[in-house]
Short mmCIF file of C-alpha atoms in Angstrom, two decimals:
data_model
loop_
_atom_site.label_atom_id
_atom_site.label_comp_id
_atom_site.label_asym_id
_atom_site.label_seq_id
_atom_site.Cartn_x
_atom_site.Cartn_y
_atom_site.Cartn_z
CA UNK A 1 -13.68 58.83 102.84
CA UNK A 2 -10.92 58.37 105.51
CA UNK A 3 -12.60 61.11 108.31
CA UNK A 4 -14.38 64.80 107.87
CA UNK A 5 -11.00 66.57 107.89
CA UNK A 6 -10.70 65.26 104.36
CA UNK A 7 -13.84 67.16 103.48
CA UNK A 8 -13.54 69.99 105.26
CA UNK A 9 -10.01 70.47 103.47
CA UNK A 10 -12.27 70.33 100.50
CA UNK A 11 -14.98 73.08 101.36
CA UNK A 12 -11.93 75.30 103.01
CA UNK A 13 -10.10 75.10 99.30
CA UNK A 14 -13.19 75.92 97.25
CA UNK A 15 -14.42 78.49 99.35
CA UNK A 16 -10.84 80.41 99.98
CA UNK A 17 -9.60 79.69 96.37
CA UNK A 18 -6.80 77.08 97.24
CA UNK A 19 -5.06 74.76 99.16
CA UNK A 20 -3.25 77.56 101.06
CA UNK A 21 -5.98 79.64 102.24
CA UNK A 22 -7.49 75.89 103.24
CA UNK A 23 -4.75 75.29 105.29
CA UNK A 24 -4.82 78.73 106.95
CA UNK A 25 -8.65 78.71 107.26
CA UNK A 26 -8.05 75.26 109.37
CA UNK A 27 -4.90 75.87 110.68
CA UNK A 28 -3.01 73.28 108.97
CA UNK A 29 0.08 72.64 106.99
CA UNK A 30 0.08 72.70 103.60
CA UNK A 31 1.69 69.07 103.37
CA UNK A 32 -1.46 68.22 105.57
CA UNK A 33 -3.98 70.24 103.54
CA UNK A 34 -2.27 68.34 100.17
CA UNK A 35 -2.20 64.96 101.50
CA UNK A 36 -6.13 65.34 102.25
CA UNK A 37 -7.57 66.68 99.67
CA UNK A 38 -5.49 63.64 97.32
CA UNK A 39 -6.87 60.63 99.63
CA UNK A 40 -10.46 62.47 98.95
CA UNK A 41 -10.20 62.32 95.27
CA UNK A 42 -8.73 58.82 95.72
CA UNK A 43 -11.56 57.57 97.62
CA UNK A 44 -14.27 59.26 95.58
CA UNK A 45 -12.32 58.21 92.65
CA UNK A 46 -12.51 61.79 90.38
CA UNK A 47 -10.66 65.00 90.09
CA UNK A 48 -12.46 67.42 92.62
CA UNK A 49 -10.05 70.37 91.45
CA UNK A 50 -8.05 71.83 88.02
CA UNK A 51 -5.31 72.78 89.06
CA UNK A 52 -2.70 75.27 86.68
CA UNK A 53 0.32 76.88 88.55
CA UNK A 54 -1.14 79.78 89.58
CA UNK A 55 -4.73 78.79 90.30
CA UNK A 56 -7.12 75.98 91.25
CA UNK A 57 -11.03 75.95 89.79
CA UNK A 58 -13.44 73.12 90.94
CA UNK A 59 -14.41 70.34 88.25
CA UNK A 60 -18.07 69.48 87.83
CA UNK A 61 -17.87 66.95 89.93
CA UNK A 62 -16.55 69.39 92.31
CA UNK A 63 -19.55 71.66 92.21
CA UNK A 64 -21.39 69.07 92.60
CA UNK A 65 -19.77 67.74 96.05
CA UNK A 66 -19.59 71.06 97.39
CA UNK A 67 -23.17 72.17 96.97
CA UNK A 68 -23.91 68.60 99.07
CA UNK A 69 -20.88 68.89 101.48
CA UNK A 70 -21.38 72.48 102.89
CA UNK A 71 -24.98 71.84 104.71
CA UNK A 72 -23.43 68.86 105.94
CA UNK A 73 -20.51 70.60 107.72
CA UNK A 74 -23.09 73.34 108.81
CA UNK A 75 -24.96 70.83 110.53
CA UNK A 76 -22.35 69.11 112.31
CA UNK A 77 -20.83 72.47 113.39
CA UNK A 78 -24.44 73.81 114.32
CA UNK A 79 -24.56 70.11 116.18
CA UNK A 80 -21.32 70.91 117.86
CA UNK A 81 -21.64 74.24 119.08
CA UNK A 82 -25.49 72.97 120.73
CA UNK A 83 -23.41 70.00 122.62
CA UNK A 84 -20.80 72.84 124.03
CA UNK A 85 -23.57 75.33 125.12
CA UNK A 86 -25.88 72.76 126.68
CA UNK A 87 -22.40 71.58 128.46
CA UNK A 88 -21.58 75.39 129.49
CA UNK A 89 -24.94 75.83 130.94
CA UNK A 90 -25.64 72.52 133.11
CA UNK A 91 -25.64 73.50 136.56
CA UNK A 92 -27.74 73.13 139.84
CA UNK A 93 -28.24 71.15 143.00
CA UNK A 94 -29.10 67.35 142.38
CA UNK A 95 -29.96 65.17 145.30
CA UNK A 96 -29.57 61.81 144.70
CA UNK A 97 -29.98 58.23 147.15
CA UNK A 98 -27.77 55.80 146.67
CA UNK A 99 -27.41 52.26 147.60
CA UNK A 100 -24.72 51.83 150.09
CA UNK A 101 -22.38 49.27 149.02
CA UNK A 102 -22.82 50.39 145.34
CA UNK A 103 -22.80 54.31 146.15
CA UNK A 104 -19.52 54.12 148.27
CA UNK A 105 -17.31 51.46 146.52
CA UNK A 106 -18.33 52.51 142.72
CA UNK A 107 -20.85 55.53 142.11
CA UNK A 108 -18.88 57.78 144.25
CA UNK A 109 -15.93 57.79 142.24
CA UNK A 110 -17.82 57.77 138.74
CA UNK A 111 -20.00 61.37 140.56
CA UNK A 112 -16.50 62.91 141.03
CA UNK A 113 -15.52 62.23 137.73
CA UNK A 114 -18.82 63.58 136.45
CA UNK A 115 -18.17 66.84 138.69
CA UNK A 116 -14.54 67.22 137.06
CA UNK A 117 -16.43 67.78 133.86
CA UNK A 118 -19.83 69.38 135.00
CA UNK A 119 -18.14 71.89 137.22
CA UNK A 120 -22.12 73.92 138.03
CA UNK A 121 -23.61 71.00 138.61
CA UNK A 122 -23.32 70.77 142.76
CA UNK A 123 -24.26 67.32 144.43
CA UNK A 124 -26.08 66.52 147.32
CA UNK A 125 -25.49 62.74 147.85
CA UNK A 126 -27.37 59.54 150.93
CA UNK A 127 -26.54 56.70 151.14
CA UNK A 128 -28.78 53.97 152.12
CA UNK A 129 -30.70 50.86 151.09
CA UNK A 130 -33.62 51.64 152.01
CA UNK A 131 -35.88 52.98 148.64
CA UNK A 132 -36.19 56.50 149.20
CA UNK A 133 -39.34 58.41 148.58
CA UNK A 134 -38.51 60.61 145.72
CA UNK A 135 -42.42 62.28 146.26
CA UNK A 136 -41.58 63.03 150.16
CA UNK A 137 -37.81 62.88 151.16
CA UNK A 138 -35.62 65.76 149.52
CA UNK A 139 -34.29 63.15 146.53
CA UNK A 140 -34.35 64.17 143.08
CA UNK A 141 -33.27 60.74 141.75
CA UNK A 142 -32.39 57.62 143.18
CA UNK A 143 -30.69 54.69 141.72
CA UNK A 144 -31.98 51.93 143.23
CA UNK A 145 -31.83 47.87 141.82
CA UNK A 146 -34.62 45.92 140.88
CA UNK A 147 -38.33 46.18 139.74
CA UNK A 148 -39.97 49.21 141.16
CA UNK A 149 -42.82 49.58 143.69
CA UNK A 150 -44.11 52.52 142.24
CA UNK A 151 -45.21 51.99 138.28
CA UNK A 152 -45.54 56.10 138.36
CA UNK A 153 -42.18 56.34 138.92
CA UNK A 154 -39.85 56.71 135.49
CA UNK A 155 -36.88 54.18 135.85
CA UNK A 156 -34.19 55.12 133.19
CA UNK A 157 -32.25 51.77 132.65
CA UNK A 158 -28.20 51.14 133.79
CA UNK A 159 -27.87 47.82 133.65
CA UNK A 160 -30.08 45.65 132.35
CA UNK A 161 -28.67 42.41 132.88
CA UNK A 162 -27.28 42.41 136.79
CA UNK A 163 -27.45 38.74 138.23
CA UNK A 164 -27.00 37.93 141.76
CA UNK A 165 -23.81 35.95 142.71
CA UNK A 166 -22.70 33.26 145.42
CA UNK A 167 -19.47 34.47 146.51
CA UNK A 168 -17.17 34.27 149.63
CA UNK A 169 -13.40 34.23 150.72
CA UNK A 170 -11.06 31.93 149.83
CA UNK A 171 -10.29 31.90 153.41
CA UNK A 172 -13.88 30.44 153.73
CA UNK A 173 -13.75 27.77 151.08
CA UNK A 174 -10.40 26.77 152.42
CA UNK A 175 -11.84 26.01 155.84
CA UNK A 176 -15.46 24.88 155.31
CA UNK A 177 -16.06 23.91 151.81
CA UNK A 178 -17.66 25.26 148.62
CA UNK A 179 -21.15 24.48 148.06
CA UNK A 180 -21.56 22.36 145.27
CA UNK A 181 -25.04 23.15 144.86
CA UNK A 182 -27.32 26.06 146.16
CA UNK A 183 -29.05 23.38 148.47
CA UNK A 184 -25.36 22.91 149.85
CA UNK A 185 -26.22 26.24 151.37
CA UNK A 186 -28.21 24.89 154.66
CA UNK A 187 -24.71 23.35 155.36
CA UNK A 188 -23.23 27.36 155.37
CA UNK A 189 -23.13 30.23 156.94
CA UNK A 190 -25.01 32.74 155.21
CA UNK A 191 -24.84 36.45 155.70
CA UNK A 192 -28.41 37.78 155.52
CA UNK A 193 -29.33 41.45 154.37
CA UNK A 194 -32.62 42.97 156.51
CA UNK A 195 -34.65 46.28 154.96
CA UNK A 196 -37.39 47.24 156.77
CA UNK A 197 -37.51 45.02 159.30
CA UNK A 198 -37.45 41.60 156.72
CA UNK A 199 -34.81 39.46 156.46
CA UNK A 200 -33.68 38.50 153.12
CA UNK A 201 -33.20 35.13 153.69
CA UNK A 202 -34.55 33.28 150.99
CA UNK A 203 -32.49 33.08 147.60
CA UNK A 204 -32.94 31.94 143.69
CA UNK A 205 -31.63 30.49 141.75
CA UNK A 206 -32.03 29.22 137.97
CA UNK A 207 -30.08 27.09 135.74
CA UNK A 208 -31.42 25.25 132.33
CA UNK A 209 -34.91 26.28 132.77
CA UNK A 210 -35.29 24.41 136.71
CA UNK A 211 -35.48 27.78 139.55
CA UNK A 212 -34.73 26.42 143.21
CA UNK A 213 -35.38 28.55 146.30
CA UNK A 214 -33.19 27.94 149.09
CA UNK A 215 -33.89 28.94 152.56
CA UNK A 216 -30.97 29.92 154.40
CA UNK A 217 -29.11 31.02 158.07
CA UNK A 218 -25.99 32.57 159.24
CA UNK A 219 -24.89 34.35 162.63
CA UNK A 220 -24.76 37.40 160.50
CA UNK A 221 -27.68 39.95 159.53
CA UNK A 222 -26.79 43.42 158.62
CA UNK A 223 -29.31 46.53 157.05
CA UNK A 224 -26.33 47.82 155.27
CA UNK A 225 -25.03 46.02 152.29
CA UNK A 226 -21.63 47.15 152.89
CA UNK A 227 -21.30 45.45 155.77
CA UNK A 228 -22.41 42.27 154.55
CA UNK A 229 -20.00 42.62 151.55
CA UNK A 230 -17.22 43.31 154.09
CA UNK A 231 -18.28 39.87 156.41
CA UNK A 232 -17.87 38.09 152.88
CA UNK A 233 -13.95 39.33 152.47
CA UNK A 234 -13.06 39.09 155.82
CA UNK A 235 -13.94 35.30 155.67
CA UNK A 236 -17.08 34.67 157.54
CA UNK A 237 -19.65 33.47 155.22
CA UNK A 238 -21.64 33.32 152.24
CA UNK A 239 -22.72 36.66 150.61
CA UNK A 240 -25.60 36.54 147.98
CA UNK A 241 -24.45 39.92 146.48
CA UNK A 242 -25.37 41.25 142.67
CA UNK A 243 -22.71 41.33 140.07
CA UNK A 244 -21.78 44.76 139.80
CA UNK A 245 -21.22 44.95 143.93
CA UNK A 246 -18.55 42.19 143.63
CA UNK A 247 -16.95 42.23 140.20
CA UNK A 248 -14.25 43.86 141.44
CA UNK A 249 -13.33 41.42 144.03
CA UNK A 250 -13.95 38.64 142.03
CA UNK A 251 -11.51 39.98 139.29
CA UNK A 252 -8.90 40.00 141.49
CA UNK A 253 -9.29 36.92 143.97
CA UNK A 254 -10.60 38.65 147.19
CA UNK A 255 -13.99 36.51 146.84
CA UNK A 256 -14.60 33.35 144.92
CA UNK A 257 -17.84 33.05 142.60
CA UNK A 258 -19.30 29.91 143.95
CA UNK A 259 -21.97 27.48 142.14
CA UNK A 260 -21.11 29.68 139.05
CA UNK A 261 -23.22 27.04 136.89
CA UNK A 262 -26.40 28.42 138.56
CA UNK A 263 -27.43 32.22 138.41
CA UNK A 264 -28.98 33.84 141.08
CA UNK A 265 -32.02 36.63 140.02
CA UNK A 266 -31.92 39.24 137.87
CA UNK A 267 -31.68 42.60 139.85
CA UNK A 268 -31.36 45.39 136.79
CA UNK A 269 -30.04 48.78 138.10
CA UNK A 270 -32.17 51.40 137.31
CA UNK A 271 -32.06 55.29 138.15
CA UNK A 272 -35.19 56.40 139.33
CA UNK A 273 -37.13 60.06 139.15
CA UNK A 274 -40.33 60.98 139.92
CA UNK A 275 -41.60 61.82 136.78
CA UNK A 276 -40.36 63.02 133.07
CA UNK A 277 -40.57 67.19 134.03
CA UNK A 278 -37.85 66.29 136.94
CA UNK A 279 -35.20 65.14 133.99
CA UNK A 280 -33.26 68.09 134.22
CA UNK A 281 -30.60 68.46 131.73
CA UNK A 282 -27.76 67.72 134.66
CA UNK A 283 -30.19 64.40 135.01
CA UNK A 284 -30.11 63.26 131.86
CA UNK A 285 -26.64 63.84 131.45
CA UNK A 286 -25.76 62.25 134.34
CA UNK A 287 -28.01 59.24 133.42
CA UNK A 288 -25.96 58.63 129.96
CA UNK A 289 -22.82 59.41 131.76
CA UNK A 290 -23.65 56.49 134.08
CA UNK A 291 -24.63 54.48 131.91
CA UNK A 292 -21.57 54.76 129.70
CA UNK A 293 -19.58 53.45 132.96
CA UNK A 294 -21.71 50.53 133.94
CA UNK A 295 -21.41 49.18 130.48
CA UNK A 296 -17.21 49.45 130.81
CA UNK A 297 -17.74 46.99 133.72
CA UNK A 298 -16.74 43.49 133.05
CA UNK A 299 -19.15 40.02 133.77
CA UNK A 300 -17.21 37.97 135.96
CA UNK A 301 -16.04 34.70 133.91
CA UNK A 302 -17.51 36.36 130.31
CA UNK A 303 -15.42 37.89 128.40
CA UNK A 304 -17.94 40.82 127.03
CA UNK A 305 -19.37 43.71 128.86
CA UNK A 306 -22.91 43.76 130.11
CA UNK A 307 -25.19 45.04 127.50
CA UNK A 308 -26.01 49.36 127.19
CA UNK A 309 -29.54 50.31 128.09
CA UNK A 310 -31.82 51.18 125.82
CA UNK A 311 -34.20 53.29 126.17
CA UNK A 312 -35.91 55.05 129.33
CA UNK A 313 -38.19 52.16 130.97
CA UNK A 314 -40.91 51.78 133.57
CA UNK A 315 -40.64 48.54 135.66
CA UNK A 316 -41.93 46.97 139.20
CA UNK A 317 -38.64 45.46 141.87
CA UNK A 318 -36.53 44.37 144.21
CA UNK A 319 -34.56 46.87 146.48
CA UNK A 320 -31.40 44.86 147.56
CA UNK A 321 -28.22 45.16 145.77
#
């Protein structure tokens, strides 16, 4: 069966008495009407119809496909009208924390997109790394990478798969050398990240089954990872940055993924609410809309998207992008 016109042709005929009251019914032509209701009987491989000049009666076979195919259509209009009324009626304020690199250079863009088609639903949007308390501060959801400190907090999935990367400038590499191995790094400047008073300073890596941490240094140390992504472009060190913050940049030459044979840990990208009763409907359609973007985003040197979450998940984590 080439698509559900071809049946609904179908239905429309038997129930108005012929291919003209079909076409009416559906607001088609009668060439259009025709041409379906022939590729049906084609693909099903009977005669659905007897058709005399003057009048068209069903066959058995008919009868039969018509007492199967009119709950069907039922259904999926019943299913279509729910989708457009729980559309219609999503609205309210949701408050969401965001990290700062991610939130400004990606997420913001993908929330005005989501406003465009959820016109009720009004956002209330802060940006910072730091992992918000979604119990205390006025968040409704955060989105937030890594495991999570709180297991009582439900962590709906983005990205499962979300590496960090070695990047930096090609301004850098041209004047001080790539790294031809994370240890390379003591021989670098690194740009550090800080949240809540630690410095992020120690990074992993894995390749073939061996993990390697390397301490590191740099005359850089920022709280905002923004900033540190920004210190990366404009040449003056080594940024140990997750995929999704630096795809961009690395699709189009404005930082280099160094030591791409190793891969740095796994930070998934989660968004984060305090418990199942706070997934509002504009939540949970803002989760799948989400979701639905991250998985367009391309793996730098792969040729295939990062897998879709699953499922809704609970995890422990790390709260650097």
């Amino acid at each position: 069966m080439r698509n559900l016109q071809d049946l609904e042709v179908f239905v429309a005929a038997a129930e108005g008495g012929g291919l003209s009251a079909a076409a009416r019914a559906l607001n088609l032509s009668p060439a259009v009407t025709s041409a379906a209701l022939k590729r049906l009987e084609a693909s099903l491989g009977v005669a659905l119809f007897v058709r005399t000049t003057r009048s068209m009666r069903l066959t058995i076979e008919g009868e039969r496909l018509l007492m199967r195919a009119q709950p069907v259509l039922e259904s999926l209009r019943a299913a279509e009208n729910e989708a457009m009324a729980r559309q219609a009626v999503v609205e309210g304020q949701v408050q969401i924390s965001l990290p700062s690199d991610l939130g400004r250079n990606q997420v913001l863009a993908w929330l005005n997109d989501f406003q465009e088609k959820y016109p009720g639903v009004q956002l209330r949007l802060h940006f910072s790394d730091r992992l918000a308390n979604i119990y205390r501060d006025p968040v409704d959801i955060a989105i937030r990478f890594g495991k999570l400190p709180d297991s009582s907090m439900v962590a709906l999935p983005l990205i499962a798969e979300n590496p960090r990367l070695l990047c930096a400038s090609p301004a850098y590499v041209a004047a001080r050398g790539a790294p031809a191995s994370p240890e390379d790094l003591k021989n670098h400047n690194c740009l550090c990240f800080v949240l809540d008073e630690t410095v992020y300073n120690r990074w992993s890596f894995h390749k073939a089954g061996v993990t390697v941490t390397v301490p590191v240094q740099g005359d850089r140390v920022a709280d905002d990872s923004d900033v540190v992504r920004r210190w990366a472009m404009s040449g003056h060190g080594i940024a140990y940055r997750s995929r999704v913050d630096v795809f961009g940049e690395i699709a189009q030459g404005r930082l280099l993924h160094l030591c791409a044979d190793w891969e740095g840990e796994n930070v998934p990208l989660y968004l984060l609410v305090a418990g199942r009763r706070q997934i509002s409907a504009a939540v949970r359609l803002l989760h799948e809309y989400l979701a639905a973007r991250c998985a367009e985003m391309p793996r730098p040197g792969l040729s295939q998207p990062p897998p879709a979450p699953a499922s809704p998940d609970r995890a422990p984590a790390h709260p650097l992008g």
